[in-house]
Protein backbone atom coordinates (compact mmCIF):
# COMPACT_ATOMS: atom_id res chain seq x y z
CA UNK A 1 0.00 0.00 0.00
CA UNK A 2 1.24 3.49 -0.82
CA UNK A 3 2.32 5.57 2.21
CA UNK A 4 0.98 9.05 2.95
CA UNK A 5 4.44 10.40 2.18
CA UNK A 6 4.48 8.80 -1.28
CA UNK A 7 0.89 9.86 -1.93
CA UNK A 8 1.70 13.50 -1.22
CA UNK A 9 5.02 13.36 -3.06
CA UNK A 10 3.07 12.21 -6.14
CA UNK A 11 0.22 14.65 -5.64
CA UNK A 12 2.37 17.72 -4.87
CA UNK A 13 2.57 19.26 -8.37
CA UNK A 14 -1.24 19.19 -8.76
CA UNK A 15 -2.24 19.71 -5.11
CA UNK A 16 -3.10 23.42 -5.26
CA UNK A 17 -5.13 23.06 -8.45
CA UNK A 18 -7.01 20.01 -7.16
CA UNK A 19 -7.90 21.40 -3.73
CA UNK A 20 -8.98 24.72 -5.26
CA UNK A 21 -11.39 22.75 -7.45
CA UNK A 22 -12.74 21.08 -4.28
CA UNK A 23 -13.16 24.42 -2.45
CA UNK A 24 -10.58 23.75 0.25
CA UNK A 25 -11.33 26.62 2.65
CA UNK A 26 -9.24 25.40 5.61
CA UNK A 27 -6.17 27.63 5.15
CA UNK A 28 -8.12 30.88 4.68
CA UNK A 29 -10.58 30.00 7.44
CA UNK A 30 -7.91 29.18 10.02
CA UNK A 31 -5.97 32.39 9.33
CA UNK A 32 -9.11 34.56 9.43
CA UNK A 33 -10.09 32.91 12.73
CA UNK A 34 -6.60 33.54 14.10
CA UNK A 35 -6.77 37.22 13.20
CA UNK A 36 -10.25 37.61 14.72
CA UNK A 37 -9.00 36.27 18.05
CA UNK A 38 -5.85 38.38 17.84
CA UNK A 39 -7.86 41.54 17.08
CA UNK A 40 -10.11 40.73 20.04
CA UNK A 41 -7.03 40.52 22.27
CA UNK A 42 -7.65 36.85 23.10
CA UNK A 43 -4.24 35.65 21.93
CA UNK A 44 -0.86 37.39 21.77
CA UNK A 45 -0.25 37.60 18.03
CA UNK A 46 1.92 40.32 16.45
CA UNK A 47 2.33 39.70 12.72
CA UNK A 48 4.28 42.87 12.13
CA UNK A 49 7.11 41.99 14.53
CA UNK A 50 10.03 40.49 12.60
CA UNK A 51 10.92 38.24 15.53
CA UNK A 52 7.38 36.87 15.94
CA UNK A 53 8.00 33.31 14.79
CA UNK A 54 5.37 31.03 13.27
CA UNK A 55 5.71 27.30 12.59
CA UNK A 56 3.34 25.80 10.02
CA UNK A 57 3.40 22.06 10.80
CA UNK A 58 2.59 19.78 7.85
CA UNK A 59 2.56 22.92 5.75
CA UNK A 60 1.97 21.05 2.51
CA UNK A 61 2.27 23.26 -0.56
CA UNK A 62 2.19 26.47 1.49
CA UNK A 63 -1.43 27.60 1.35
CA UNK A 64 -1.48 28.50 5.06
CA UNK A 65 1.88 30.26 4.78
CA UNK A 66 0.59 32.36 1.91
CA UNK A 67 -2.56 33.29 3.84
CA UNK A 68 -0.40 34.26 6.85
CA UNK A 69 1.94 36.27 4.64
CA UNK A 70 -1.04 38.26 3.31
CA UNK A 71 -1.86 39.19 6.92
CA UNK A 72 1.66 40.54 7.36
CA UNK A 73 3.45 37.70 9.17
CA UNK A 74 7.13 37.97 8.39
CA UNK A 75 8.80 34.91 9.90
CA UNK A 76 7.10 31.64 8.94
CA UNK A 77 8.87 28.27 8.98
CA UNK A 78 7.30 25.08 7.66
CA UNK A 79 7.67 21.32 8.13
CA UNK A 80 6.09 18.40 6.31
CA UNK A 81 6.49 14.66 5.87
CA UNK A 82 6.57 14.98 2.08
CA UNK A 83 9.57 16.40 0.29
CA UNK A 84 7.41 17.00 -2.79
CA UNK A 85 5.03 19.19 -0.81
CA UNK A 86 7.96 21.05 0.76
CA UNK A 87 9.26 21.80 -2.76
CA UNK A 88 5.87 23.36 -3.58
CA UNK A 89 5.98 25.34 -0.33
CA UNK A 90 9.39 26.65 -1.37
CA UNK A 91 7.87 27.95 -4.63
CA UNK A 92 5.18 29.76 -2.61
CA UNK A 93 7.83 32.13 -1.27
CA UNK A 94 6.04 32.39 2.08
CA UNK A 95 8.58 30.59 4.28
CA UNK A 96 11.95 31.40 5.81
CA UNK A 97 12.98 27.81 6.50
CA UNK A 98 11.41 24.57 5.29
CA UNK A 99 12.07 21.07 6.59
CA UNK A 100 10.99 17.82 4.91
CA UNK A 101 10.63 14.34 6.44
CA UNK A 102 9.31 15.73 9.73
CA UNK A 103 6.74 13.17 10.90
CA UNK A 104 4.11 14.56 13.26
CA UNK A 105 3.57 11.07 14.65
CA UNK A 106 6.89 11.47 16.43
CA UNK A 107 8.29 14.10 18.77
CA UNK A 108 9.61 17.05 16.79
CA UNK A 109 13.39 17.45 16.48
CA UNK A 110 14.86 19.00 19.56
CA UNK A 111 16.03 22.16 17.78
CA UNK A 112 12.37 23.10 17.13
CA UNK A 113 11.33 22.82 20.77
CA UNK A 114 10.02 25.99 22.40
CA UNK A 115 10.96 28.15 19.44
CA UNK A 116 7.63 29.46 18.13
CA UNK A 117 5.21 32.16 19.22
CA UNK A 118 2.52 30.55 17.08
CA UNK A 119 2.17 26.98 15.80
CA UNK A 120 -0.37 26.33 13.04
CA UNK A 121 -1.56 22.94 11.82
CA UNK A 122 -4.29 22.81 9.18
CA UNK A 123 -5.68 19.79 7.36
CA UNK A 124 -3.58 17.20 9.17
CA UNK A 125 -5.79 15.86 11.96
CA UNK A 126 -7.79 14.16 9.25
CA UNK A 127 -8.04 10.58 8.03
CA UNK A 128 -5.35 8.48 9.70
CA UNK A 129 -2.43 10.87 9.23
CA UNK A 130 -1.81 11.45 12.94
CA UNK A 131 -3.02 10.39 16.39
CA UNK A 132 -4.57 12.91 18.81
CA UNK A 133 -1.36 12.77 20.86
CA UNK A 134 0.37 14.65 18.04
CA UNK A 135 -1.21 17.72 19.62
CA UNK A 136 1.49 17.41 22.29
CA UNK A 137 4.16 17.63 19.55
CA UNK A 138 2.63 20.92 18.39
CA UNK A 139 2.95 22.09 21.99
CA UNK A 140 6.63 21.06 21.99
CA UNK A 141 7.40 23.59 19.27
CA UNK A 142 5.48 26.39 20.96
CA UNK A 143 7.06 28.87 23.39
CA UNK A 144 5.55 29.10 26.90
CA UNK A 145 2.75 31.65 26.52
CA UNK A 146 2.52 30.94 22.78
CA UNK A 147 -0.48 29.85 20.74
CA UNK A 148 -1.48 26.74 18.80
CA UNK A 149 -4.22 26.92 16.18
CA UNK A 150 -5.31 23.77 14.38
CA UNK A 151 -8.13 22.03 12.59
CA UNK A 152 -9.70 18.62 12.98
CA UNK A 153 -11.86 17.23 10.21
CA UNK A 154 -15.29 16.30 11.60
CA UNK A 155 -14.87 12.67 10.49
CA UNK A 156 -11.52 12.52 12.33
CA UNK A 157 -13.07 14.07 15.44
CA UNK A 158 -15.90 11.53 15.33
CA UNK A 159 -13.46 8.61 14.97
CA UNK A 160 -10.58 9.48 17.27
CA UNK A 161 -10.83 10.59 20.90
CA UNK A 162 -9.40 14.06 20.25
CA UNK A 163 -11.65 15.51 22.97
CA UNK A 164 -10.36 13.06 25.56
CA UNK A 165 -6.74 13.74 24.61
CA UNK A 166 -6.85 17.52 24.63
CA UNK A 167 -8.79 17.51 27.92
CA UNK A 168 -6.13 15.27 29.49
CA UNK A 169 -3.50 17.80 28.40
CA UNK A 170 -5.54 20.67 29.85
CA UNK A 171 -5.99 18.76 33.13
CA UNK A 172 -2.25 18.13 33.24
CA UNK A 173 -1.57 21.85 32.86
CA UNK A 174 0.20 21.36 29.51
CA UNK A 175 -2.37 23.33 27.47
CA UNK A 176 -5.23 25.78 27.94
CA UNK A 177 -8.15 25.88 25.54
CA UNK A 178 -8.73 29.47 24.41
CA UNK A 179 -11.50 28.94 21.90
CA UNK A 180 -12.96 26.47 19.44
CA UNK A 181 -15.41 26.56 16.57
CA UNK A 182 -17.32 23.50 15.49
CA UNK A 183 -18.72 22.65 12.06
CA UNK A 184 -17.09 25.42 10.08
CA UNK A 185 -15.98 25.55 6.43
CA UNK A 186 -13.17 23.17 5.63
CA UNK A 187 -13.44 21.19 2.41
CA UNK A 188 -16.21 21.54 -0.12
CA UNK A 189 -19.63 22.89 0.59
CA UNK A 190 -20.11 21.11 3.92
CA UNK A 191 -19.14 22.62 7.28
CA UNK A 192 -16.85 19.68 7.97
CA UNK A 193 -14.11 21.21 10.08
CA UNK A 194 -13.59 22.03 13.73
CA UNK A 195 -10.98 24.62 14.70
CA UNK A 196 -9.10 24.75 18.00
CA UNK A 197 -6.99 27.38 19.70
CA UNK A 198 -4.76 26.55 22.66
CA UNK A 199 -2.09 28.33 24.61
CA UNK A 200 0.92 26.69 26.16
CA UNK A 201 0.95 27.97 29.74
CA UNK A 202 4.01 29.86 30.84
CA UNK A 203 5.81 27.75 33.45
CA UNK A 204 5.68 29.15 36.97
CA UNK A 205 9.05 29.93 38.52
CA UNK A 206 9.56 27.85 41.64
CA UNK A 207 10.55 30.46 44.19
CA UNK A 208 10.34 28.18 47.22
C1 LIG B 1 -4.40 17.95 3.38
S1 LIG B 1 -2.68 18.35 3.32
C2 LIG B 1 -2.68 19.91 4.21
C3 LIG B 1 -1.49 20.75 3.86
C4 LIG B 1 -1.55 22.19 4.39
N1 LIG B 1 -1.44 22.24 5.82
C5 LIG B 1 -2.80 22.85 3.90
O1 LIG B 1 -3.70 23.12 4.72
O2 LIG B 1 -2.90 23.08 2.69
C6 LIG B 1 -1.98 17.23 4.51
C7 LIG B 1 -0.47 17.38 4.67
O3 LIG B 1 -0.07 16.60 5.79
C8 LIG B 1 1.14 15.97 5.45
N2 LIG B 1 1.25 14.80 6.33
C9 LIG B 1 0.53 13.65 6.29
N3 LIG B 1 0.89 12.84 7.29
C10 LIG B 1 1.85 13.52 8.00
C11 LIG B 1 2.62 13.20 9.15
N4 LIG B 1 2.48 12.05 9.79
N5 LIG B 1 3.53 14.11 9.58
C12 LIG B 1 3.70 15.28 8.94
N6 LIG B 1 3.00 15.63 7.83
C13 LIG B 1 2.08 14.76 7.37
C14 LIG B 1 1.05 15.66 3.98
O4 LIG B 1 2.33 15.46 3.41
C15 LIG B 1 0.34 16.90 3.47
O5 LIG B 1 1.26 17.90 3.08
PDB file of C-alpha atoms and ligand atoms in Angstrom:
ATOM      1  CA  UNK A   1       0.000   0.000   0.000  1.00  0.00           C
ATOM      2  CA  UNK A   2       1.240   3.493  -0.818  1.00  0.00           C
ATOM      3  CA  UNK A   3       2.324   5.568   2.212  1.00  0.00           C
ATOM      4  CA  UNK A   4       0.983   9.049   2.950  1.00  0.00           C
ATOM      5  CA  UNK A   5       4.444  10.396   2.182  1.00  0.00           C
ATOM      6  CA  UNK A   6       4.478   8.801  -1.283  1.00  0.00           C
ATOM      7  CA  UNK A   7       0.890   9.857  -1.929  1.00  0.00           C
ATOM      8  CA  UNK A   8       1.699  13.499  -1.216  1.00  0.00           C
ATOM      9  CA  UNK A   9       5.019  13.358  -3.062  1.00  0.00           C
ATOM     10  CA  UNK A  10       3.074  12.212  -6.139  1.00  0.00           C
ATOM     11  CA  UNK A  11       0.218  14.654  -5.637  1.00  0.00           C
ATOM     12  CA  UNK A  12       2.371  17.718  -4.867  1.00  0.00           C
ATOM     13  CA  UNK A  13       2.569  19.261  -8.372  1.00  0.00           C
ATOM     14  CA  UNK A  14      -1.240  19.190  -8.756  1.00  0.00           C
ATOM     15  CA  UNK A  15      -2.238  19.707  -5.108  1.00  0.00           C
ATOM     16  CA  UNK A  16      -3.096  23.424  -5.264  1.00  0.00           C
ATOM     17  CA  UNK A  17      -5.130  23.061  -8.453  1.00  0.00           C
ATOM     18  CA  UNK A  18      -7.005  20.010  -7.160  1.00  0.00           C
ATOM     19  CA  UNK A  19      -7.899  21.401  -3.728  1.00  0.00           C
ATOM     20  CA  UNK A  20      -8.982  24.725  -5.260  1.00  0.00           C
ATOM     21  CA  UNK A  21     -11.387  22.753  -7.453  1.00  0.00           C
ATOM     22  CA  UNK A  22     -12.739  21.079  -4.283  1.00  0.00           C
ATOM     23  CA  UNK A  23     -13.157  24.421  -2.453  1.00  0.00           C
ATOM     24  CA  UNK A  24     -10.580  23.747   0.250  1.00  0.00           C
ATOM     25  CA  UNK A  25     -11.334  26.615   2.654  1.00  0.00           C
ATOM     26  CA  UNK A  26      -9.243  25.403   5.613  1.00  0.00           C
ATOM     27  CA  UNK A  27      -6.167  27.632   5.151  1.00  0.00           C
ATOM     28  CA  UNK A  28      -8.115  30.885   4.681  1.00  0.00           C
ATOM     29  CA  UNK A  29     -10.579  30.002   7.444  1.00  0.00           C
ATOM     30  CA  UNK A  30      -7.911  29.176  10.022  1.00  0.00           C
ATOM     31  CA  UNK A  31      -5.969  32.387   9.333  1.00  0.00           C
ATOM     32  CA  UNK A  32      -9.111  34.559   9.430  1.00  0.00           C
ATOM     33  CA  UNK A  33     -10.087  32.909  12.729  1.00  0.00           C
ATOM     34  CA  UNK A  34      -6.601  33.538  14.096  1.00  0.00           C
ATOM     35  CA  UNK A  35      -6.771  37.224  13.199  1.00  0.00           C
ATOM     36  CA  UNK A  36     -10.247  37.609  14.721  1.00  0.00           C
ATOM     37  CA  UNK A  37      -8.998  36.269  18.051  1.00  0.00           C
ATOM     38  CA  UNK A  38      -5.845  38.379  17.836  1.00  0.00           C
ATOM     39  CA  UNK A  39      -7.856  41.539  17.081  1.00  0.00           C
ATOM     40  CA  UNK A  40     -10.114  40.729  20.044  1.00  0.00           C
ATOM     41  CA  UNK A  41      -7.028  40.516  22.274  1.00  0.00           C
ATOM     42  CA  UNK A  42      -7.651  36.850  23.104  1.00  0.00           C
ATOM     43  CA  UNK A  43      -4.241  35.645  21.925  1.00  0.00           C
ATOM     44  CA  UNK A  44      -0.857  37.388  21.765  1.00  0.00           C
ATOM     45  CA  UNK A  45      -0.248  37.605  18.028  1.00  0.00           C
ATOM     46  CA  UNK A  46       1.924  40.315  16.454  1.00  0.00           C
ATOM     47  CA  UNK A  47       2.330  39.698  12.721  1.00  0.00           C
ATOM     48  CA  UNK A  48       4.281  42.875  12.127  1.00  0.00           C
ATOM     49  CA  UNK A  49       7.109  41.993  14.527  1.00  0.00           C
ATOM     50  CA  UNK A  50      10.030  40.493  12.596  1.00  0.00           C
ATOM     51  CA  UNK A  51      10.924  38.244  15.534  1.00  0.00           C
ATOM     52  CA  UNK A  52       7.379  36.868  15.942  1.00  0.00           C
ATOM     53  CA  UNK A  53       8.001  33.312  14.791  1.00  0.00           C
ATOM     54  CA  UNK A  54       5.369  31.031  13.265  1.00  0.00           C
ATOM     55  CA  UNK A  55       5.715  27.297  12.590  1.00  0.00           C
ATOM     56  CA  UNK A  56       3.342  25.802  10.024  1.00  0.00           C
ATOM     57  CA  UNK A  57       3.398  22.064  10.796  1.00  0.00           C
ATOM     58  CA  UNK A  58       2.589  19.778   7.845  1.00  0.00           C
ATOM     59  CA  UNK A  59       2.564  22.923   5.752  1.00  0.00           C
ATOM     60  CA  UNK A  60       1.972  21.053   2.513  1.00  0.00           C
ATOM     61  CA  UNK A  61       2.265  23.263  -0.560  1.00  0.00           C
ATOM     62  CA  UNK A  62       2.195  26.472   1.486  1.00  0.00           C
ATOM     63  CA  UNK A  63      -1.430  27.599   1.353  1.00  0.00           C
ATOM     64  CA  UNK A  64      -1.482  28.501   5.061  1.00  0.00           C
ATOM     65  CA  UNK A  65       1.876  30.261   4.780  1.00  0.00           C
ATOM     66  CA  UNK A  66       0.588  32.357   1.906  1.00  0.00           C
ATOM     67  CA  UNK A  67      -2.562  33.292   3.840  1.00  0.00           C
ATOM     68  CA  UNK A  68      -0.398  34.261   6.853  1.00  0.00           C
ATOM     69  CA  UNK A  69       1.935  36.269   4.639  1.00  0.00           C
ATOM     70  CA  UNK A  70      -1.043  38.256   3.313  1.00  0.00           C
ATOM     71  CA  UNK A  71      -1.857  39.192   6.922  1.00  0.00           C
ATOM     72  CA  UNK A  72       1.662  40.542   7.362  1.00  0.00           C
ATOM     73  CA  UNK A  73       3.452  37.701   9.167  1.00  0.00           C
ATOM     74  CA  UNK A  74       7.132  37.973   8.388  1.00  0.00           C
ATOM     75  CA  UNK A  75       8.800  34.913   9.896  1.00  0.00           C
ATOM     76  CA  UNK A  76       7.104  31.644   8.941  1.00  0.00           C
ATOM     77  CA  UNK A  77       8.866  28.274   8.978  1.00  0.00           C
ATOM     78  CA  UNK A  78       7.303  25.077   7.660  1.00  0.00           C
ATOM     79  CA  UNK A  79       7.671  21.318   8.129  1.00  0.00           C
ATOM     80  CA  UNK A  80       6.088  18.400   6.307  1.00  0.00           C
ATOM     81  CA  UNK A  81       6.494  14.658   5.873  1.00  0.00           C
ATOM     82  CA  UNK A  82       6.568  14.982   2.085  1.00  0.00           C
ATOM     83  CA  UNK A  83       9.574  16.405   0.290  1.00  0.00           C
ATOM     84  CA  UNK A  84       7.412  16.997  -2.792  1.00  0.00           C
ATOM     85  CA  UNK A  85       5.032  19.194  -0.811  1.00  0.00           C
ATOM     86  CA  UNK A  86       7.960  21.052   0.759  1.00  0.00           C
ATOM     87  CA  UNK A  87       9.255  21.795  -2.758  1.00  0.00           C
ATOM     88  CA  UNK A  88       5.868  23.364  -3.576  1.00  0.00           C
ATOM     89  CA  UNK A  89       5.979  25.342  -0.327  1.00  0.00           C
ATOM     90  CA  UNK A  90       9.389  26.654  -1.366  1.00  0.00           C
ATOM     91  CA  UNK A  91       7.871  27.945  -4.626  1.00  0.00           C
ATOM     92  CA  UNK A  92       5.176  29.757  -2.606  1.00  0.00           C
ATOM     93  CA  UNK A  93       7.835  32.131  -1.274  1.00  0.00           C
ATOM     94  CA  UNK A  94       6.038  32.389   2.079  1.00  0.00           C
ATOM     95  CA  UNK A  95       8.583  30.586   4.279  1.00  0.00           C
ATOM     96  CA  UNK A  96      11.946  31.402   5.810  1.00  0.00           C
ATOM     97  CA  UNK A  97      12.982  27.811   6.500  1.00  0.00           C
ATOM     98  CA  UNK A  98      11.412  24.569   5.293  1.00  0.00           C
ATOM     99  CA  UNK A  99      12.065  21.066   6.595  1.00  0.00           C
ATOM    100  CA  UNK A 100      10.993  17.820   4.911  1.00  0.00           C
ATOM    101  CA  UNK A 101      10.630  14.345   6.435  1.00  0.00           C
ATOM    102  CA  UNK A 102       9.309  15.725   9.726  1.00  0.00           C
ATOM    103  CA  UNK A 103       6.740  13.172  10.901  1.00  0.00           C
ATOM    104  CA  UNK A 104       4.114  14.565  13.261  1.00  0.00           C
ATOM    105  CA  UNK A 105       3.568  11.071  14.649  1.00  0.00           C
ATOM    106  CA  UNK A 106       6.888  11.471  16.432  1.00  0.00           C
ATOM    107  CA  UNK A 107       8.287  14.096  18.773  1.00  0.00           C
ATOM    108  CA  UNK A 108       9.611  17.046  16.790  1.00  0.00           C
ATOM    109  CA  UNK A 109      13.385  17.445  16.479  1.00  0.00           C
ATOM    110  CA  UNK A 110      14.865  19.005  19.562  1.00  0.00           C
ATOM    111  CA  UNK A 111      16.027  22.165  17.783  1.00  0.00           C
ATOM    112  CA  UNK A 112      12.366  23.101  17.127  1.00  0.00           C
ATOM    113  CA  UNK A 113      11.333  22.819  20.767  1.00  0.00           C
ATOM    114  CA  UNK A 114      10.018  25.986  22.401  1.00  0.00           C
ATOM    115  CA  UNK A 115      10.964  28.153  19.436  1.00  0.00           C
ATOM    116  CA  UNK A 116       7.629  29.457  18.130  1.00  0.00           C
ATOM    117  CA  UNK A 117       5.212  32.156  19.221  1.00  0.00           C
ATOM    118  CA  UNK A 118       2.521  30.554  17.077  1.00  0.00           C
ATOM    119  CA  UNK A 119       2.165  26.984  15.803  1.00  0.00           C
ATOM    120  CA  UNK A 120      -0.371  26.331  13.045  1.00  0.00           C
ATOM    121  CA  UNK A 121      -1.557  22.944  11.817  1.00  0.00           C
ATOM    122  CA  UNK A 122      -4.294  22.813   9.181  1.00  0.00           C
ATOM    123  CA  UNK A 123      -5.684  19.793   7.360  1.00  0.00           C
ATOM    124  CA  UNK A 124      -3.576  17.203   9.174  1.00  0.00           C
ATOM    125  CA  UNK A 125      -5.789  15.863  11.963  1.00  0.00           C
ATOM    126  CA  UNK A 126      -7.792  14.163   9.245  1.00  0.00           C
ATOM    127  CA  UNK A 127      -8.041  10.584   8.027  1.00  0.00           C
ATOM    128  CA  UNK A 128      -5.348   8.477   9.699  1.00  0.00           C
ATOM    129  CA  UNK A 129      -2.432  10.873   9.233  1.00  0.00           C
ATOM    130  CA  UNK A 130      -1.808  11.451  12.942  1.00  0.00           C
ATOM    131  CA  UNK A 131      -3.017  10.386  16.390  1.00  0.00           C
ATOM    132  CA  UNK A 132      -4.569  12.910  18.806  1.00  0.00           C
ATOM    133  CA  UNK A 133      -1.362  12.769  20.857  1.00  0.00           C
ATOM    134  CA  UNK A 134       0.374  14.655  18.035  1.00  0.00           C
ATOM    135  CA  UNK A 135      -1.208  17.722  19.615  1.00  0.00           C
ATOM    136  CA  UNK A 136       1.491  17.410  22.288  1.00  0.00           C
ATOM    137  CA  UNK A 137       4.161  17.628  19.547  1.00  0.00           C
ATOM    138  CA  UNK A 138       2.632  20.924  18.393  1.00  0.00           C
ATOM    139  CA  UNK A 139       2.946  22.094  21.987  1.00  0.00           C
ATOM    140  CA  UNK A 140       6.626  21.059  21.991  1.00  0.00           C
ATOM    141  CA  UNK A 141       7.396  23.592  19.270  1.00  0.00           C
ATOM    142  CA  UNK A 142       5.484  26.393  20.959  1.00  0.00           C
ATOM    143  CA  UNK A 143       7.056  28.866  23.388  1.00  0.00           C
ATOM    144  CA  UNK A 144       5.546  29.097  26.897  1.00  0.00           C
ATOM    145  CA  UNK A 145       2.752  31.655  26.525  1.00  0.00           C
ATOM    146  CA  UNK A 146       2.520  30.945  22.783  1.00  0.00           C
ATOM    147  CA  UNK A 147      -0.479  29.852  20.744  1.00  0.00           C
ATOM    148  CA  UNK A 148      -1.485  26.735  18.805  1.00  0.00           C
ATOM    149  CA  UNK A 149      -4.223  26.918  16.182  1.00  0.00           C
ATOM    150  CA  UNK A 150      -5.305  23.770  14.385  1.00  0.00           C
ATOM    151  CA  UNK A 151      -8.132  22.031  12.586  1.00  0.00           C
ATOM    152  CA  UNK A 152      -9.704  18.622  12.982  1.00  0.00           C
ATOM    153  CA  UNK A 153     -11.858  17.234  10.210  1.00  0.00           C
ATOM    154  CA  UNK A 154     -15.285  16.296  11.596  1.00  0.00           C
ATOM    155  CA  UNK A 155     -14.873  12.668  10.489  1.00  0.00           C
ATOM    156  CA  UNK A 156     -11.522  12.521  12.333  1.00  0.00           C
ATOM    157  CA  UNK A 157     -13.067  14.073  15.440  1.00  0.00           C
ATOM    158  CA  UNK A 158     -15.899  11.533  15.332  1.00  0.00           C
ATOM    159  CA  UNK A 159     -13.463   8.610  14.967  1.00  0.00           C
ATOM    160  CA  UNK A 160     -10.583   9.477  17.270  1.00  0.00           C
ATOM    161  CA  UNK A 161     -10.828  10.593  20.896  1.00  0.00           C
ATOM    162  CA  UNK A 162      -9.401  14.065  20.254  1.00  0.00           C
ATOM    163  CA  UNK A 163     -11.654  15.506  22.971  1.00  0.00           C
ATOM    164  CA  UNK A 164     -10.357  13.057  25.558  1.00  0.00           C
ATOM    165  CA  UNK A 165      -6.738  13.741  24.615  1.00  0.00           C
ATOM    166  CA  UNK A 166      -6.850  17.516  24.634  1.00  0.00           C
ATOM    167  CA  UNK A 167      -8.792  17.508  27.917  1.00  0.00           C
ATOM    168  CA  UNK A 168      -6.125  15.269  29.488  1.00  0.00           C
ATOM    169  CA  UNK A 169      -3.500  17.803  28.403  1.00  0.00           C
ATOM    170  CA  UNK A 170      -5.536  20.669  29.847  1.00  0.00           C
ATOM    171  CA  UNK A 171      -5.992  18.755  33.125  1.00  0.00           C
ATOM    172  CA  UNK A 172      -2.248  18.126  33.244  1.00  0.00           C
ATOM    173  CA  UNK A 173      -1.570  21.854  32.858  1.00  0.00           C
ATOM    174  CA  UNK A 174       0.197  21.363  29.511  1.00  0.00           C
ATOM    175  CA  UNK A 175      -2.374  23.331  27.472  1.00  0.00           C
ATOM    176  CA  UNK A 176      -5.225  25.784  27.940  1.00  0.00           C
ATOM    177  CA  UNK A 177      -8.150  25.879  25.540  1.00  0.00           C
ATOM    178  CA  UNK A 178      -8.733  29.474  24.412  1.00  0.00           C
ATOM    179  CA  UNK A 179     -11.501  28.945  21.902  1.00  0.00           C
ATOM    180  CA  UNK A 180     -12.955  26.469  19.438  1.00  0.00           C
ATOM    181  CA  UNK A 181     -15.406  26.564  16.572  1.00  0.00           C
ATOM    182  CA  UNK A 182     -17.318  23.502  15.488  1.00  0.00           C
ATOM    183  CA  UNK A 183     -18.722  22.646  12.064  1.00  0.00           C
ATOM    184  CA  UNK A 184     -17.093  25.418  10.077  1.00  0.00           C
ATOM    185  CA  UNK A 185     -15.980  25.554   6.432  1.00  0.00           C
ATOM    186  CA  UNK A 186     -13.175  23.169   5.630  1.00  0.00           C
ATOM    187  CA  UNK A 187     -13.440  21.193   2.408  1.00  0.00           C
ATOM    188  CA  UNK A 188     -16.215  21.545  -0.120  1.00  0.00           C
ATOM    189  CA  UNK A 189     -19.634  22.894   0.593  1.00  0.00           C
ATOM    190  CA  UNK A 190     -20.110  21.112   3.923  1.00  0.00           C
ATOM    191  CA  UNK A 191     -19.144  22.623   7.280  1.00  0.00           C
ATOM    192  CA  UNK A 192     -16.853  19.683   7.968  1.00  0.00           C
ATOM    193  CA  UNK A 193     -14.109  21.214  10.077  1.00  0.00           C
ATOM    194  CA  UNK A 194     -13.593  22.028  13.728  1.00  0.00           C
ATOM    195  CA  UNK A 195     -10.978  24.616  14.698  1.00  0.00           C
ATOM    196  CA  UNK A 196      -9.105  24.753  18.001  1.00  0.00           C
ATOM    197  CA  UNK A 197      -6.994  27.385  19.696  1.00  0.00           C
ATOM    198  CA  UNK A 198      -4.764  26.549  22.658  1.00  0.00           C
ATOM    199  CA  UNK A 199      -2.094  28.327  24.609  1.00  0.00           C
ATOM    200  CA  UNK A 200       0.919  26.687  26.155  1.00  0.00           C
ATOM    201  CA  UNK A 201       0.949  27.965  29.735  1.00  0.00           C
ATOM    202  CA  UNK A 202       4.010  29.859  30.839  1.00  0.00           C
ATOM    203  CA  UNK A 203       5.814  27.748  33.448  1.00  0.00           C
ATOM    204  CA  UNK A 204       5.684  29.148  36.970  1.00  0.00           C
ATOM    205  CA  UNK A 205       9.051  29.935  38.518  1.00  0.00           C
ATOM    206  CA  UNK A 206       9.564  27.847  41.644  1.00  0.00           C
ATOM    207  CA  UNK A 207      10.552  30.463  44.186  1.00  0.00           C
ATOM    208  CA  UNK A 208      10.344  28.178  47.216  1.00  0.00           C
TER     209      UNK A 208
HETATM  210  C1  LIG B   1      -4.398  17.952   3.378  1.00  0.00           C
HETATM  211  S1  LIG B   1      -2.678  18.350   3.315  1.00  0.00           S
HETATM  212  C2  LIG B   1      -2.683  19.911   4.210  1.00  0.00           C
HETATM  213  C3  LIG B   1      -1.489  20.754   3.860  1.00  0.00           C
HETATM  214  C4  LIG B   1      -1.548  22.186   4.388  1.00  0.00           C
HETATM  215  N1  LIG B   1      -1.437  22.240   5.821  1.00  0.00           N
HETATM  216  C5  LIG B   1      -2.804  22.848   3.897  1.00  0.00           C
HETATM  217  O1  LIG B   1      -3.697  23.123   4.723  1.00  0.00           O
HETATM  218  O2  LIG B   1      -2.899  23.076   2.688  1.00  0.00           O
HETATM  219  C6  LIG B   1      -1.976  17.234   4.508  1.00  0.00           C
HETATM  220  C7  LIG B   1      -0.468  17.379   4.666  1.00  0.00           C
HETATM  221  O3  LIG B   1      -0.067  16.603   5.788  1.00  0.00           O
HETATM  222  C8  LIG B   1       1.144  15.971   5.453  1.00  0.00           C
HETATM  223  N2  LIG B   1       1.250  14.797   6.327  1.00  0.00           N
HETATM  224  C9  LIG B   1       0.532  13.650   6.289  1.00  0.00           C
HETATM  225  N3  LIG B   1       0.893  12.844   7.294  1.00  0.00           N
HETATM  226  C10 LIG B   1       1.850  13.516   7.998  1.00  0.00           C
HETATM  227  C11 LIG B   1       2.622  13.199   9.147  1.00  0.00           C
HETATM  228  N4  LIG B   1       2.480  12.047   9.789  1.00  0.00           N
HETATM  229  N5  LIG B   1       3.528  14.106   9.580  1.00  0.00           N
HETATM  230  C12 LIG B   1       3.698  15.277   8.940  1.00  0.00           C
HETATM  231  N6  LIG B   1       3.004  15.628   7.835  1.00  0.00           N
HETATM  232  C13 LIG B   1       2.083  14.761   7.374  1.00  0.00           C
HETATM  233  C14 LIG B   1       1.055  15.660   3.984  1.00  0.00           C
HETATM  234  O4  LIG B   1       2.334  15.459   3.406  1.00  0.00           O
HETATM  235  C15 LIG B   1       0.344  16.904   3.473  1.00  0.00           C
HETATM  236  O5  LIG B   1       1.257  17.901   3.084  1.00  0.00           O
END
